mmCIF file of C-alpha atoms in Angstrom:
data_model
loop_
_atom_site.group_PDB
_atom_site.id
_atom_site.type_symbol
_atom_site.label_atom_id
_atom_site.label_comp_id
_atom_site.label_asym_id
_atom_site.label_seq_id
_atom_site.Cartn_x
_atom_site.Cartn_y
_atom_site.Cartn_z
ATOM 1 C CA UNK A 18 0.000 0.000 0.000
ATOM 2 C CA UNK A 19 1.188 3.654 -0.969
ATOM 3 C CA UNK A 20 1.444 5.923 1.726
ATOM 4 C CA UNK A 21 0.058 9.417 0.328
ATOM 5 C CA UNK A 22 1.469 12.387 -0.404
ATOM 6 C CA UNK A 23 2.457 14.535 2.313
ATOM 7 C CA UNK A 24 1.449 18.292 1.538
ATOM 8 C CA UNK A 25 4.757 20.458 1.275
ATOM 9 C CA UNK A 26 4.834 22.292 4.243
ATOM 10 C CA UNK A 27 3.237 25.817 4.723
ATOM 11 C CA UNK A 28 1.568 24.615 0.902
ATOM 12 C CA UNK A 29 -2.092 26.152 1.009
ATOM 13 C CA UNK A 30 -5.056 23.496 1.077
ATOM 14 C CA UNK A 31 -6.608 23.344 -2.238
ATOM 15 C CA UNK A 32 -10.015 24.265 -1.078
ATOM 16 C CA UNK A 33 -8.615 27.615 0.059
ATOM 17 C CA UNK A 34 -7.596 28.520 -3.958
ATOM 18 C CA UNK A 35 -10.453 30.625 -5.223
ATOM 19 C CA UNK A 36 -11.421 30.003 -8.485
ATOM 20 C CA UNK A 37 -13.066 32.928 -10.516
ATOM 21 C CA UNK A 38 -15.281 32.930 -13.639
ATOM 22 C CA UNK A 39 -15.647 35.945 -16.033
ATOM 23 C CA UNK A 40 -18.262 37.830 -17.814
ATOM 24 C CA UNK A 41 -18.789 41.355 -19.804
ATOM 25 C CA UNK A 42 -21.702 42.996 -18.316
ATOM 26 C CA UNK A 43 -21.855 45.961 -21.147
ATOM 27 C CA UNK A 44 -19.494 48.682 -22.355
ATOM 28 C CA UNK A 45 -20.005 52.322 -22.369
ATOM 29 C CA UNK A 46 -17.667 55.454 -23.480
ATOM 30 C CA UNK A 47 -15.527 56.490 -20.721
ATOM 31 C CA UNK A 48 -16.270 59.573 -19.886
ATOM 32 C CA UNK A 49 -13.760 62.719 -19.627
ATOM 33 C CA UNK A 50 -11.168 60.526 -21.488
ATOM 34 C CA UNK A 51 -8.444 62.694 -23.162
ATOM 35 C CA UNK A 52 -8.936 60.234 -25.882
ATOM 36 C CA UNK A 53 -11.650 58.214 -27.109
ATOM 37 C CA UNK A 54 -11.833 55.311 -24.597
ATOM 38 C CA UNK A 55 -14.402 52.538 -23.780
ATOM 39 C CA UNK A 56 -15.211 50.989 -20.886
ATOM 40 C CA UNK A 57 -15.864 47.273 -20.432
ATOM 41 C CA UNK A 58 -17.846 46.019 -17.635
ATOM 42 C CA UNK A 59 -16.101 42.987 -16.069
ATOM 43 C CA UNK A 60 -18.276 40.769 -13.808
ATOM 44 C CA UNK A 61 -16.201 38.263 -11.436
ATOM 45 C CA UNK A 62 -17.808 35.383 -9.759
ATOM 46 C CA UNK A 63 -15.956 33.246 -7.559
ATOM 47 C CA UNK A 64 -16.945 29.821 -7.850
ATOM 48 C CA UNK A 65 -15.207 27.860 -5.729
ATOM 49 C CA UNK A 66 -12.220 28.175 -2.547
ATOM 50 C CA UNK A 67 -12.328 31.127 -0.287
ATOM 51 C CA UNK A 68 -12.473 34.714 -0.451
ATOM 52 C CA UNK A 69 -10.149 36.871 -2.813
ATOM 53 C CA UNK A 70 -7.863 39.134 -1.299
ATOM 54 C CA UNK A 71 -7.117 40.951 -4.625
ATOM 55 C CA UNK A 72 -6.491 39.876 -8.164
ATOM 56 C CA UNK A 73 -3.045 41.267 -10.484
ATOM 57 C CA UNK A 74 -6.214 40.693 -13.318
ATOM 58 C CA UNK A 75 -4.275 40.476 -17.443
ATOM 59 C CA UNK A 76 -7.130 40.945 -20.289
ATOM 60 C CA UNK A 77 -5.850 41.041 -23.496
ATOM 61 C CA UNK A 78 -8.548 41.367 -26.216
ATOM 62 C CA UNK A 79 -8.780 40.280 -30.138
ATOM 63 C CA UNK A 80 -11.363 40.970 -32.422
ATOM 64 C CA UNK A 81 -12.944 37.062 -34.173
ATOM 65 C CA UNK A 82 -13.178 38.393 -37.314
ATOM 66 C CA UNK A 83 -15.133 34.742 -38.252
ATOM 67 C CA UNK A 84 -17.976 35.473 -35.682
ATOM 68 C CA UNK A 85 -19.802 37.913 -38.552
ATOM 69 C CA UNK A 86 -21.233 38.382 -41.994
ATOM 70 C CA UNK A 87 -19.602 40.667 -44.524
ATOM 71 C CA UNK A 88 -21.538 42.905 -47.051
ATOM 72 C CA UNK A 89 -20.010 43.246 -50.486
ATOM 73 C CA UNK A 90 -19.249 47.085 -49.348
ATOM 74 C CA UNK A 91 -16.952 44.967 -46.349
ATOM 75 C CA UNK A 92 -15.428 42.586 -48.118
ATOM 76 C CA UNK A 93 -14.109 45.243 -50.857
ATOM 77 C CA UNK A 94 -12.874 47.433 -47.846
ATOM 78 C CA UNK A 95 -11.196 44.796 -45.749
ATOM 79 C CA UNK A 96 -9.309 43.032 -48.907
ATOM 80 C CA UNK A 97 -6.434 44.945 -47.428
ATOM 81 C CA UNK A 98 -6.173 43.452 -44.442
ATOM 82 C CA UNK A 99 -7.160 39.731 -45.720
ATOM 83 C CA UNK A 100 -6.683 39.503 -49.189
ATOM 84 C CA UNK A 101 -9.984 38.707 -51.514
ATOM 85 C CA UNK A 102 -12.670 36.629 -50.591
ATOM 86 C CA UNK A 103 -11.895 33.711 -52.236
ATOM 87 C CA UNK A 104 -9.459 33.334 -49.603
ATOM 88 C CA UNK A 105 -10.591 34.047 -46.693
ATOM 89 C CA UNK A 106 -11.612 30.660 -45.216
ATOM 90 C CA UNK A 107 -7.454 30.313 -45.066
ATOM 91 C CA UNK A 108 -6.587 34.169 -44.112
ATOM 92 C CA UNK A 109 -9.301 35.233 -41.672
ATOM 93 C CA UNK A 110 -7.525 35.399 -38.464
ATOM 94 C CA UNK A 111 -7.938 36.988 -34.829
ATOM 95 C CA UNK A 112 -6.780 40.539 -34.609
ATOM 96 C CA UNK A 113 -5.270 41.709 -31.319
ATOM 97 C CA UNK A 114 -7.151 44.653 -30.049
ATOM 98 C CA UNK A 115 -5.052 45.543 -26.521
ATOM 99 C CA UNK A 116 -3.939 43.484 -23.430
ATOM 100 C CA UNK A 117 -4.127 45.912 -20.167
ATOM 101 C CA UNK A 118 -3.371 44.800 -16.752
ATOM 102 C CA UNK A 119 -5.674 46.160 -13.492
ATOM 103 C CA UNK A 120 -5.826 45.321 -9.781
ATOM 104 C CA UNK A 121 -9.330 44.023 -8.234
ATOM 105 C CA UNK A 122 -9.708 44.844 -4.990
ATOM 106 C CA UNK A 123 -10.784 42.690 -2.423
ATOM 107 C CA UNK A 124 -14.375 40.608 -2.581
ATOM 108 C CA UNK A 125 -16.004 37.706 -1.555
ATOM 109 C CA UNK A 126 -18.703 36.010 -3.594
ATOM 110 C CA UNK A 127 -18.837 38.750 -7.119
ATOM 111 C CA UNK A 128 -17.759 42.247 -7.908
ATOM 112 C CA UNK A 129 -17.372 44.112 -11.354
ATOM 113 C CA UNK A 130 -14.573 46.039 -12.499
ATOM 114 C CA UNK A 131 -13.716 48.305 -15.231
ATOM 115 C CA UNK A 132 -11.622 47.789 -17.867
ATOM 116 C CA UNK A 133 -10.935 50.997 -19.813
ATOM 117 C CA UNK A 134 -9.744 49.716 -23.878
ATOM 118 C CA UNK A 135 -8.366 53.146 -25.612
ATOM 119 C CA UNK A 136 -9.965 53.185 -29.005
ATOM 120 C CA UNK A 137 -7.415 53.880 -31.591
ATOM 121 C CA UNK A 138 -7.909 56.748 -34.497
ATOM 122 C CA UNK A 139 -4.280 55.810 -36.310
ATOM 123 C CA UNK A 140 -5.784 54.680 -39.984
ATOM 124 C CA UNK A 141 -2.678 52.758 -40.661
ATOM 125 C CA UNK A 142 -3.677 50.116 -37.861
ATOM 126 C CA UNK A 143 -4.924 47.012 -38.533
ATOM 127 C CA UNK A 144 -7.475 47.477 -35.738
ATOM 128 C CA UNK A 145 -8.588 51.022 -37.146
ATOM 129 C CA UNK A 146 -8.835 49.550 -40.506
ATOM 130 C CA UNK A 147 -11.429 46.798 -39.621
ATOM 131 C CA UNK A 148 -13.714 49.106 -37.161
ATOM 132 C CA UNK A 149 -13.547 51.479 -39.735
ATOM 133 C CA UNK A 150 -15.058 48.786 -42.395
ATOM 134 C CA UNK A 151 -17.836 47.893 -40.516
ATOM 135 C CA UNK A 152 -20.067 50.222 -39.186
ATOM 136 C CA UNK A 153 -22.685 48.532 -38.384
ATOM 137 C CA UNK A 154 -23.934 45.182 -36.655
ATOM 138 C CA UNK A 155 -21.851 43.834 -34.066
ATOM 139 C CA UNK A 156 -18.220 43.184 -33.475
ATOM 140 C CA UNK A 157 -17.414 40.058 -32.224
ATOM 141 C CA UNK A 158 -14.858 39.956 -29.076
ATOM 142 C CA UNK A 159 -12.658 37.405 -27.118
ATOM 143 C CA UNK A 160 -11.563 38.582 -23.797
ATOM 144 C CA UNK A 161 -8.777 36.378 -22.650
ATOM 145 C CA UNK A 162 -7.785 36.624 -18.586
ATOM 146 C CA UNK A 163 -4.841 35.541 -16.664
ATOM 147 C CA UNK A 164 -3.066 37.182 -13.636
ATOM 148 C CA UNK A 165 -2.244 36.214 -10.023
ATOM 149 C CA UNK A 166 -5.119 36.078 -7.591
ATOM 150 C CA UNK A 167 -4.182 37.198 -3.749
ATOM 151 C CA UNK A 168 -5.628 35.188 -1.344
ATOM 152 C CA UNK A 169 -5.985 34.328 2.543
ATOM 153 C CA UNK A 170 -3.685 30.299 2.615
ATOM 154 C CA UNK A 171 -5.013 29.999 6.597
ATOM 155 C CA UNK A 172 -2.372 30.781 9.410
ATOM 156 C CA UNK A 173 -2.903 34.671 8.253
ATOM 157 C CA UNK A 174 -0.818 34.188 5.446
ATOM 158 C CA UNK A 175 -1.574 35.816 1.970
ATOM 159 C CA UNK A 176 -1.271 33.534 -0.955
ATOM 160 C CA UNK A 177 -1.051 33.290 -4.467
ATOM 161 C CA UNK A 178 -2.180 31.404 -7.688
ATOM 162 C CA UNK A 179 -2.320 32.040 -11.096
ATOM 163 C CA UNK A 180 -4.700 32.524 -13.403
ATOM 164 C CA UNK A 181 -5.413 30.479 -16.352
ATOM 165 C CA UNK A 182 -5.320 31.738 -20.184
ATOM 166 C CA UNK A 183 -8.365 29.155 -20.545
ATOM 167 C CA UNK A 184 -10.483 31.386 -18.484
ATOM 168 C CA UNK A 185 -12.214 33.891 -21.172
ATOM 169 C CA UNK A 186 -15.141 35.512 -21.996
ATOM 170 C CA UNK A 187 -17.004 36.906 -25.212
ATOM 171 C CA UNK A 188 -18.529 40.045 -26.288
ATOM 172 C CA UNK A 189 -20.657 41.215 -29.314
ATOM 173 C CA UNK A 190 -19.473 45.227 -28.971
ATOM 174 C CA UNK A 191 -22.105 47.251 -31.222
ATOM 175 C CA UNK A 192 -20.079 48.923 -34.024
ATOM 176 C CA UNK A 193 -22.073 51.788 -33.900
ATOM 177 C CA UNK A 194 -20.919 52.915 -30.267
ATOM 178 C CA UNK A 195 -17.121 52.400 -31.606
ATOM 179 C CA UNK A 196 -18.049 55.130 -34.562
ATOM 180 C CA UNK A 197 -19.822 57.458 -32.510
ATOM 181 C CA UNK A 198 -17.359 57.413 -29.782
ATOM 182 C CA UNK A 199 -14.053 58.019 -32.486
ATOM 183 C CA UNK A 200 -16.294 60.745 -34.288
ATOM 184 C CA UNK A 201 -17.105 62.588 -30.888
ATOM 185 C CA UNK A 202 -13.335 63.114 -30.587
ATOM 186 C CA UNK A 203 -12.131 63.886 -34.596
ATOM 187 C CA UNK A 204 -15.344 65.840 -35.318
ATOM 188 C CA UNK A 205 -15.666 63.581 -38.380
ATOM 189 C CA UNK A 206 -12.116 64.407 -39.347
ATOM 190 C CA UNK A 207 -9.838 61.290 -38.772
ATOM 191 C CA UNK A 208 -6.246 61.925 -38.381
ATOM 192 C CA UNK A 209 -3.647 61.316 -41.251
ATOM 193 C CA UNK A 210 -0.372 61.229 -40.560
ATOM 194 C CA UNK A 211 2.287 62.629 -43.065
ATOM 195 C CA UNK A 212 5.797 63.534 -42.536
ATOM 196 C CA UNK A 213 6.845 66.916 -42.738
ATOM 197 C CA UNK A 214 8.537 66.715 -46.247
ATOM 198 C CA UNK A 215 4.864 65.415 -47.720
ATOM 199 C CA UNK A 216 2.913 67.949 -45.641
ATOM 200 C CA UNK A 217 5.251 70.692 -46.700
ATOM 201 C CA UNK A 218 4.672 69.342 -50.571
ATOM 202 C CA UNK A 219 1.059 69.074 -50.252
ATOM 203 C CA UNK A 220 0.804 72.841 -48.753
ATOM 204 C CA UNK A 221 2.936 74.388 -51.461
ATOM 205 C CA UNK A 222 -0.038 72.468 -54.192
ATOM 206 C CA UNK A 223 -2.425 74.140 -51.890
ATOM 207 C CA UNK A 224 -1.403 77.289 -52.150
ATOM 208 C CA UNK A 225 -0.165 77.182 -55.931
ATOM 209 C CA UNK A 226 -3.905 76.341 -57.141
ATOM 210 C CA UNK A 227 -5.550 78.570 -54.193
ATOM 211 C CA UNK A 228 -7.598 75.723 -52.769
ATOM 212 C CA UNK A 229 -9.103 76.319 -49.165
ATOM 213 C CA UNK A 230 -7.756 73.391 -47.084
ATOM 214 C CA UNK A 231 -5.131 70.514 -47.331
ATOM 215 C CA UNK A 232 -8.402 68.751 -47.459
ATOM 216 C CA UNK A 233 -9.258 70.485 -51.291
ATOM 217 C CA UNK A 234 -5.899 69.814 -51.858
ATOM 218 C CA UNK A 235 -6.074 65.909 -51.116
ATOM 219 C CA UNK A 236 -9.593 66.183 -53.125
ATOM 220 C CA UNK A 237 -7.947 67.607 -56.053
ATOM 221 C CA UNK A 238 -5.245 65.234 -56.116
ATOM 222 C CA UNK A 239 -7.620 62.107 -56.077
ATOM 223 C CA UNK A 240 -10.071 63.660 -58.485
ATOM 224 C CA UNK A 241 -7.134 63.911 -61.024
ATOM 225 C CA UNK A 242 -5.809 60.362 -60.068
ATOM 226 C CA UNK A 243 -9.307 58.890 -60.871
ATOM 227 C CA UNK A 244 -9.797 61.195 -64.403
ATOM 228 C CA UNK A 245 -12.703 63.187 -62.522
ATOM 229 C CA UNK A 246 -11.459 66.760 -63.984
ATOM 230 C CA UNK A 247 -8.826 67.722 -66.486
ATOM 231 C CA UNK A 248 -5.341 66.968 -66.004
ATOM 232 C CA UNK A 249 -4.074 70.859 -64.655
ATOM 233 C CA UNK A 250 -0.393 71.551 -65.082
ATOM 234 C CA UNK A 251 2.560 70.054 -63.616
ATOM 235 C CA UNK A 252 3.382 70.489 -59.375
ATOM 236 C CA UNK A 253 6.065 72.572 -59.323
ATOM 237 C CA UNK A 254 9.124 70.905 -57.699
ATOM 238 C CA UNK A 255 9.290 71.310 -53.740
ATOM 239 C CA UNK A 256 12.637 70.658 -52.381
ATOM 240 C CA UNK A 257 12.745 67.639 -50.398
ATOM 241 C CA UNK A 258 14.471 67.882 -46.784
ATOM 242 C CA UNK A 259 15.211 65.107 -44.805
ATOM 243 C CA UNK A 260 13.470 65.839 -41.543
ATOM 244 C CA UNK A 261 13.930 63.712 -38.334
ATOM 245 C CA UNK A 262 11.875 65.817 -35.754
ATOM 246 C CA UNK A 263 8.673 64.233 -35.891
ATOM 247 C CA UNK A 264 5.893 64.283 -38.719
ATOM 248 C CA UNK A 265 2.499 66.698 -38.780
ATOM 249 C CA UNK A 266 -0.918 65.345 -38.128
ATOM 250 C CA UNK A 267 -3.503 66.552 -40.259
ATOM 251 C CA UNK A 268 -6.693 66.236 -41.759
#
């Protein structure tokens, strides 16, 4: 007969170990954000072992890009991002929205936190990209958790385990909110970066054909691209300086 396994001493009994299950209540803007934020609604159940101390809590989030149907108007706008249709059964994939780390304070038997997910405006993400081709219906997310949850191991001692990756939890964010929450901040206007040799370029053709904005200017430039007016004369050359102290935003 086996004699059993003696617990290593001052190891914490296994009923003591809290384990937690997660769940996304709703999400809402986050208000008086210096940039457009949302807030996710965490719900935390414990479901088994003894109270939680607090909880070092990891999310990261992706987007399931499989979890939805595409409208032809989609499909033509995300072919950048995963190639043509045809294809997509091999080159849809999971797009990795954030991963932000907060501290849960302590709680017995549920509490909800906040999670607050900046919303990003740069066009040359892959994240802005897709948001920005569907806007409307739902966008499907995976929230994945890990982390170290605090705990009381008897004798007054605090504890620790970890958290698995396994534990996770979906959400089907309304694209609409995402929209309305990036045009609240850009006015309708999003943000294009461009160094300061193409800015400088672009404001000299501005100027030259006495259009109003950089925005005429870009306007004129894509009507004559696309044979939408006649062909007007040649830019004139701007000299090009190499410039290394950052790069204009505008719009």
């Amino acid at each position: 007969m086996t004699a059993p396994r003696a617990k290593p001493a001052g190891a914490p009994s296994r009923h003591l170990i809290p384990a937690l299950s997660f769940e996304i209540a709703g999400a809402e803007p986050e208000r008086h954000a210096a940039v457009p934020t949302l807030r996710f609604d965490v719900e935390i159940t414990r479901t088994g072992g003894g109270p939680v101390r607090s909880v070092s809590l990891t999310t990261a989030i992706r987007i399931d890009v499989t979890r939805r149907h595409y409208d032809q108007r989609a499909r033509a706008a995300l072919a950048e991002l995963f190639g043509e249709p045809e294809r997509w059964a091999t080159t849809l994939r999971p797009l990795a929205w954030t991963r932000t780390t907060t501290v849960v304070p302590p709680f017995d038997e549920t509490t909800t936190v906040g999670l607050t997910v900046p919303c990003p405006c740069d066009a040359e993400l892959a994240v802005t990209k897709y948001l920005r081709s569907v806007p409307d219906g739902e966008v499907p997310l995976d929230f994945l958790f890990s982390g170290t949850v605090f705990f009381d191991g008897g004798q007054g001692r605090l504890r620790t385990a970890q958290i698995s990756w396994a534990e996770d939890a979906g959400y089907r964010l309304p694209a609409a909110l995402w929209h309305t929450l990036v045009d609240r901040y850009s006015g309708g206007s999003p943000w294009l970066r461009l160094s300061r040799e193409t800015h400088d370029r672009l404001d000299a053709y501005r100027a030259r054909w006495t259009l109003g904005t950089l925005d005429d200017a870009v306007g004129a430039l894509l009507d004559r691209a696309e044979g939408l007016r006649d062909r007007s004369p040649a830019t004139p050359d701007i000299p090009r300086t190499p410039e290394t102290t950052g790069a204009p935003w505008t719009t």
